[in-house]
Structures are given as structure tokens and as C-alpha cells.
Amino acid sequence: MTITETTTKTTGDLAAKAQRHLWGHFARHGADITPPIITRGEGTRIFDDKGNSYIDGLSGLFVVQVGHGREELAAAAAKQAQQLAFFPLWSYATPTAIELAERVANYAPGDLNRVFFTTGGGEAVESAWKLAKQFFKLTGKPGKHKVVSRSIAYHGTPQGALAITGIPAFKAPFEPLTPGGFRAPNTNFYRAPEPFAHDEKAFGRYCADRIAEAIEFEGPDTVAAVFLEPVQNAGGCFPPPPGYFERVREICGEYDVLLVSDEVICAYGRIGSMFACDDFGYVPDIITSAKGLTSGYSPLGAMIASDRLFEPFDDGKTVFGHGYTFGGHPVSAAVALANLDIFEREGINDHVKQNAPAFKATLEKLYDLPIVGDVRGEGFFYGIELVKDKATKETFDDDESERLLRGFLTPALWEAGLYCRADDRGDPVVQLAPPLISGQAEFDAIYDILHNVLSEAARRL
């Protein structure tokens, strides 16, 4: 049997096994759908089981900050596994969890000094809501349990986190959900209502004030927290208008409502700083994070809370009755420490800050295409909104979006050598979040593929 025949047989075997046994996440099945099989990564590229190479334009899933194939991260995992493969943080501690908690706390702003480890972002969000509820019960405000988040925002899939998520189609199959989730407008300036369409700061004030309105409507004595991403992911990378978070911080202080900065995507350099709240000049009460903490080399998430929120638990008897078997896993914590070493040694955050303007400028060249309505984002996190009519900003209906995104763009971009996300949780967008080690060569390659494929999409329309 030749090498080619062996490869083909192996590929066929994997595809058949995937179709028979693998239940993909957020994936369609049946109708002979077989997922692409990714076998390895190197730097900013990934490779499939047929040997094809692709630019990883999404860092896996906003995760692989320092790039694929980092031997020292694999070595850190192996070394820790040999020494202590597992022990829980249930009334015990491990050296790697302790060291990582201190390090993460030192990166965090203000007095966010308490780190509660999870295995992922949805769990971190779930933990934050539970902490908010118990904190207010312990401090004499037991009615405060509700949460305000933004329209179209994604905050995870556990029942509690899903109630905070603002995407109706994601929630409908699982209703009734945990009660208490309410919505305010997001910061999509491209589609701002007419009074604010030419004044970004006024639009930001308007959006922030709607949060105050929601708190008033529900009753300040019932609202525990506001959950906001620094740059909202779902809908296509909505950055905050100037002054937005300053006003939100004022509102939360006025009503004694906790401000939770959901940085599962935005933390660890994606926008430029370790925590994106620093990029936008606000100090939250809680930060939720995951993904880039280990660059994806091992699962780990973290909820980082202020000293004020920890104080009621610091009496020798009160317990936060919440936890995860693998939260703060010693191997994952070791990988995170090694990952943060790379950040510091290679100046990853400074690299993002220095190269973000070039990334933005390269993507903005796509404005010459009639199908590109908006290019928006921050750092290494951008969305490109697609429209039927550039002058009127007319979007696509559901059937057109289905044909455009899933029928054409997703396979065409993949076949052209780019892995990214074509998404219609709001209006149709293409999302990009390359590894933080990317530079102009990667930006140009991404642009070339996008320009060619989007040009063809425009012609088909």
C-alpha cells in the first residue's frame, strides 16, 4: 500500500467514525455532513488530515493567543502531570493554582484580588452570577438576584449563563431558563438610531442610560449585576463608544449593582492588555475569563472578584457553595503560568498594541467591495458586516443569509485557505481574531483571501 493510499484510508476511517459517533458542538449533522478534521497546528496555521494548510484567522476559537505548536507549553503540562496530575481545590490547594492566582490577581485592576478557577468561560460566568446572588444575601439585600446584559450578547450555554445570553434562538430550545435575565441595547454604532447616527459619544450615553432604565424598571432592590463584554462578540465585534463604560460604572455604583466584565474572549491580550477593561478605562467588580489564559493548551477559566465581594466569606465559617472538579487543574495552571511567561518574554501585549492599527487598516481596504458595510473591532478582534445595499445598509433576510454564509462563504473561505467565522447571530458578519503573534504578512494573506471570496459573493448576489 502506498503512502497516499494509507493517508486516504486513514482519512476515510476518521470521517466515518466522526459521522457515527462524534456529536459536534453547535454543529449540523446528517445529510452526509462530515466535519473537517484538523490534525496539527504550527504558528498561525492549522493543517487538516489531507495535508492542507490554512491560516487560523480565529485562533481556534479566540483562544490560541501565542500560536500553535509551542513546545514549552506541552513540556509544562508533561512536567506537572508527572509531579501531580490532579488534585481538587475543594478545601485544598496546589502550588500551581496558588502561583497562578497570585499572578492573575496582579494583572487585574483595582482590588480584584480573589481568583476562583473554573474549566471554561461559561462556568466563569455561571460562577459570577452565583457569587453576586450570595454576596447580596450575605450583606442584607436578599432580593437582588437579577442580571442585565445586552441584546445579541453571548455569555455561555449553562442554564444560568444562557439566561444572561441575549440571543433568543440559542435560548428557545432550553426554556424555561433560570429566571432573572433582562436585556439592554448593545453598542452597534453602525446601526445606531437616527438621533445618534453621527455622534458616537451620544450613542454610547444613550446605550448606557438604557441600562439604568432597565434597573429602574425591574427595581434596584432586585438587580444584582450587569454583565458586559468589553467588545461584544455576537453580532460582530461591537466596541464600546467613548464614555460608555465610564457611564455604566457610574450607574452600577449609583444602584449598588455589580459590574461584571465578561472577558472570556477579550482578556489576555486580545484587545491589547491582559484585561480589556484596562484598555477601556474602567474597573469592574468581577472579571470572567478563560480561553487565552492557557492559549488553549489545556482547559482553564477564572472568575476574578474584588476584595469587597470576598469579605463576607472571610470569616472562617461562610462557604461559597460552588465549584468544579477540574477547576484550577494543576496541569492547566502550570500551562497557564508558562503561557504568561511567553506573554512577558515576547512582549505579546505590546505587539498587539503596535500592530492593531495595521490590522485595522488592512481590513478597511475591504470597503471597496459593495458587500462590505462595516469593519469594526479593537486589537486583534474584528468583524466585517455584510450588506445587500451599502447606501441603505439593507441586510439579508434569513434565507439569503443562509445561502450566503453557510451555502457559499463558509466553504469558500475554507477552500481558499482561511479559517474564520461567518456568523449571523445578529446581522451577517465575518469575524477575525488571529493569533496574537500575527503580523503584516498574516494580515495581508487574510485580506487577499477575504477580498477574493467576498468579491465572488458580491458577484453572485
Short mmCIF file of C-alpha atoms in Angstrom, two decimals, residues 14-199:
data_model
loop_
_atom_site.label_atom_id
_atom_site.label_comp_id
_atom_site.label_asym_id
_atom_site.label_seq_id
_atom_site.Cartn_x
_atom_site.Cartn_y
_atom_site.Cartn_z
CA LEU A 14 -11.78 9.06 10.72
CA ALA A 15 -14.60 10.61 8.71
CA ALA A 16 -16.75 7.51 9.11
CA LYS A 17 -16.09 7.39 12.85
CA ALA A 18 -16.91 11.09 13.17
CA GLN A 19 -20.20 10.64 11.35
CA ARG A 20 -21.12 7.66 13.51
CA HIS A 21 -20.01 8.73 16.97
CA LEU A 22 -18.89 12.36 17.31
CA TRP A 23 -21.54 14.86 18.43
CA GLY A 24 -20.14 18.24 17.44
CA HIS A 25 -20.73 21.46 19.34
CA PHE A 26 -23.04 23.97 17.62
CA ALA A 27 -22.79 21.67 14.60
CA ARG A 28 -25.15 20.35 11.95
CA HIS A 29 -25.32 16.59 11.44
CA GLY A 30 -26.74 14.17 8.92
CA ALA A 31 -27.14 14.70 5.16
CA ASP A 32 -23.61 13.30 4.72
CA ILE A 33 -22.09 16.26 6.58
CA THR A 34 -18.55 15.42 7.65
CA PRO A 35 -16.57 17.97 9.68
CA PRO A 36 -13.08 18.98 8.52
CA ILE A 37 -10.57 17.02 10.56
CA ILE A 38 -7.75 19.17 11.97
CA THR A 39 -4.63 17.23 12.85
CA ARG A 40 -1.97 19.76 13.83
CA GLY A 41 -1.05 23.42 14.14
CA GLU A 42 2.12 25.41 13.68
CA GLY A 43 2.40 29.11 14.48
CA THR A 44 -0.51 30.89 12.83
CA ARG A 45 -1.53 27.93 10.64
CA ILE A 46 -3.53 24.74 11.04
CA PHE A 47 -3.44 21.56 8.94
CA ASP A 48 -6.12 19.03 8.09
CA ASP A 49 -5.91 15.28 7.67
CA LYS A 50 -5.32 15.69 3.93
CA GLY A 51 -2.24 17.83 4.49
CA ASN A 52 -3.88 21.13 3.53
CA SER A 53 -2.76 24.29 5.33
CA TYR A 54 -5.00 27.13 6.50
CA ILE A 55 -4.47 30.47 8.20
CA ASP A 56 -6.01 30.26 11.65
CA GLY A 57 -7.94 33.50 11.43
CA LEU A 58 -9.89 32.82 14.61
CA SER A 59 -7.18 31.49 16.96
CA GLY A 60 -9.12 28.24 17.17
CA LEU A 61 -12.00 29.97 18.95
CA PHE A 62 -10.40 33.22 20.21
CA VAL A 63 -8.04 31.01 22.20
CA VAL A 64 -4.58 30.26 20.76
CA GLN A 65 -3.00 33.61 21.62
CA VAL A 66 0.66 32.62 21.32
CA GLY A 67 0.20 30.35 18.31
CA HIS A 68 0.16 26.63 17.71
CA GLY A 69 2.94 24.14 18.39
CA ARG A 70 4.61 25.79 21.40
CA GLU A 71 6.79 23.01 22.79
CA GLU A 72 7.34 24.72 26.13
CA LEU A 73 3.60 24.68 26.85
CA ALA A 74 3.41 20.97 26.09
CA ALA A 75 6.50 20.44 28.24
CA ALA A 76 4.96 22.38 31.14
CA ALA A 77 1.92 20.11 31.01
CA ALA A 78 4.02 16.94 30.91
CA LYS A 79 6.27 18.04 33.76
CA GLN A 80 3.35 18.91 36.03
CA ALA A 81 1.48 15.72 35.16
CA GLN A 82 4.47 13.68 36.26
CA GLN A 83 4.68 15.55 39.55
CA LEU A 84 0.97 15.92 40.39
CA ALA A 85 -1.54 15.10 37.68
CA PHE A 86 -4.64 16.07 39.65
CA PHE A 87 -5.93 17.27 42.97
CA PRO A 88 -9.08 19.36 43.58
CA LEU A 89 -9.27 22.80 45.14
CA TRP A 90 -12.10 21.66 47.43
CA SER A 91 -10.59 22.85 50.75
CA TYR A 92 -7.12 22.01 49.43
CA ALA A 93 -4.63 23.88 47.25
CA THR A 94 -1.84 23.09 44.82
CA PRO A 95 1.32 25.12 44.15
CA THR A 96 0.44 25.87 40.53
CA ALA A 97 -3.06 27.10 41.42
CA ILE A 98 -1.64 29.33 44.16
CA GLU A 99 1.06 30.80 41.92
CA LEU A 100 -1.39 31.38 39.07
CA ALA A 101 -3.98 33.01 41.32
CA GLU A 102 -1.39 35.50 42.56
CA ARG A 103 -0.19 36.22 39.04
CA VAL A 104 -3.66 36.74 37.60
CA ALA A 105 -4.62 38.95 40.54
CA ASN A 106 -1.51 41.07 39.98
CA TYR A 107 -2.57 41.66 36.36
CA ALA A 108 -6.12 42.59 37.36
CA PRO A 109 -7.10 46.22 38.03
CA GLY A 110 -8.19 47.74 41.33
CA ASP A 111 -8.75 45.37 44.22
CA LEU A 112 -9.71 42.32 42.14
CA ASN A 113 -7.50 40.03 44.18
CA ARG A 114 -9.55 36.84 44.56
CA VAL A 115 -9.34 34.22 41.80
CA PHE A 116 -11.89 31.39 41.55
CA PHE A 117 -10.84 28.85 38.94
CA THR A 118 -13.19 27.06 36.54
CA THR A 119 -12.55 24.95 33.44
CA GLY A 120 -14.05 27.38 30.92
CA GLY A 121 -15.80 30.65 30.20
CA GLY A 122 -19.41 29.59 30.64
CA GLU A 123 -18.54 28.24 34.06
CA ALA A 124 -16.83 31.52 34.96
CA VAL A 125 -20.00 33.43 34.02
CA GLU A 126 -22.13 30.97 35.99
CA SER A 127 -19.82 31.44 38.98
CA ALA A 128 -20.05 35.22 38.78
CA TRP A 129 -23.84 35.25 38.86
CA LYS A 130 -23.94 32.82 41.78
CA LEU A 131 -21.40 34.92 43.66
CA ALA A 132 -23.44 38.09 43.05
CA LYS A 133 -26.58 36.44 44.41
CA GLN A 134 -24.92 35.06 47.53
CA PHE A 135 -22.98 38.26 48.20
CA PHE A 136 -26.15 40.31 48.39
CA LYS A 137 -27.89 37.71 50.55
CA LEU A 138 -24.97 37.83 52.97
CA THR A 139 -24.95 41.63 53.05
CA GLY A 140 -28.62 42.19 53.80
CA LYS A 141 -30.04 42.65 50.30
CA PRO A 142 -31.54 39.22 49.56
CA GLY A 143 -33.86 40.48 46.82
CA LYS A 144 -31.01 41.39 44.48
CA HIS A 145 -30.76 38.47 42.06
CA LYS A 146 -31.48 39.73 38.52
CA VAL A 147 -28.97 40.41 35.77
CA VAL A 148 -28.94 42.94 32.94
CA SER A 149 -26.98 42.10 29.79
CA ARG A 150 -27.10 43.29 26.18
CA SER A 151 -29.11 42.31 23.16
CA ILE A 152 -27.47 39.62 20.98
CA ALA A 153 -24.69 39.15 23.55
CA TYR A 154 -23.33 35.64 24.12
CA HIS A 155 -22.27 34.71 27.65
CA GLY A 156 -22.26 30.90 27.56
CA THR A 157 -24.50 27.84 27.48
CA PRO A 158 -25.03 26.61 31.10
CA GLN A 159 -28.60 27.30 32.24
CA GLY A 160 -27.63 30.38 34.24
CA ALA A 161 -25.20 31.77 31.69
CA LEU A 162 -27.71 31.08 28.94
CA ALA A 163 -30.25 33.25 30.77
CA ILE A 164 -27.69 36.07 30.58
CA THR A 165 -27.07 35.41 26.88
CA GLY A 166 -29.10 37.77 24.69
CA ILE A 167 -29.63 35.59 21.61
CA PRO A 168 -33.25 34.33 21.55
CA ALA A 169 -32.63 31.48 19.09
CA PHE A 170 -29.96 29.98 21.37
CA LYS A 171 -32.31 30.02 24.37
CA ALA A 172 -35.60 28.86 22.88
CA PRO A 173 -34.82 25.10 22.81
CA PHE A 174 -33.97 25.09 26.52
CA GLU A 175 -36.68 27.24 28.05
CA PRO A 176 -37.72 27.77 30.74
CA LEU A 177 -34.33 29.07 31.77
CA THR A 178 -33.03 30.35 35.08
CA PRO A 179 -35.23 33.39 35.80
CA GLY A 180 -33.78 36.86 36.15
CA GLY A 181 -32.08 37.74 32.87
CA PHE A 182 -33.00 41.07 31.24
CA ARG A 183 -31.72 42.95 28.21
CA ALA A 184 -30.46 46.44 27.29
CA PRO A 185 -29.31 47.70 23.86
CA ASN A 186 -25.87 46.78 22.55
CA THR A 187 -23.38 49.29 21.14
CA ASN A 188 -23.73 48.61 17.39
CA PHE A 189 -22.96 52.16 16.21
CA TYR A 190 -23.25 51.11 12.55
CA ARG A 191 -26.97 50.64 13.16
CA ALA A 192 -27.50 53.40 15.72
CA PRO A 193 -30.92 55.09 15.56
CA GLU A 194 -31.02 58.36 13.64
CA PRO A 195 -30.69 60.83 16.53
CA PHE A 196 -27.29 59.25 17.33
CA ALA A 197 -26.14 58.02 13.93
CA HIS A 198 -23.43 60.70 13.66
CA ASP A 199 -22.49 61.12 17.31
#
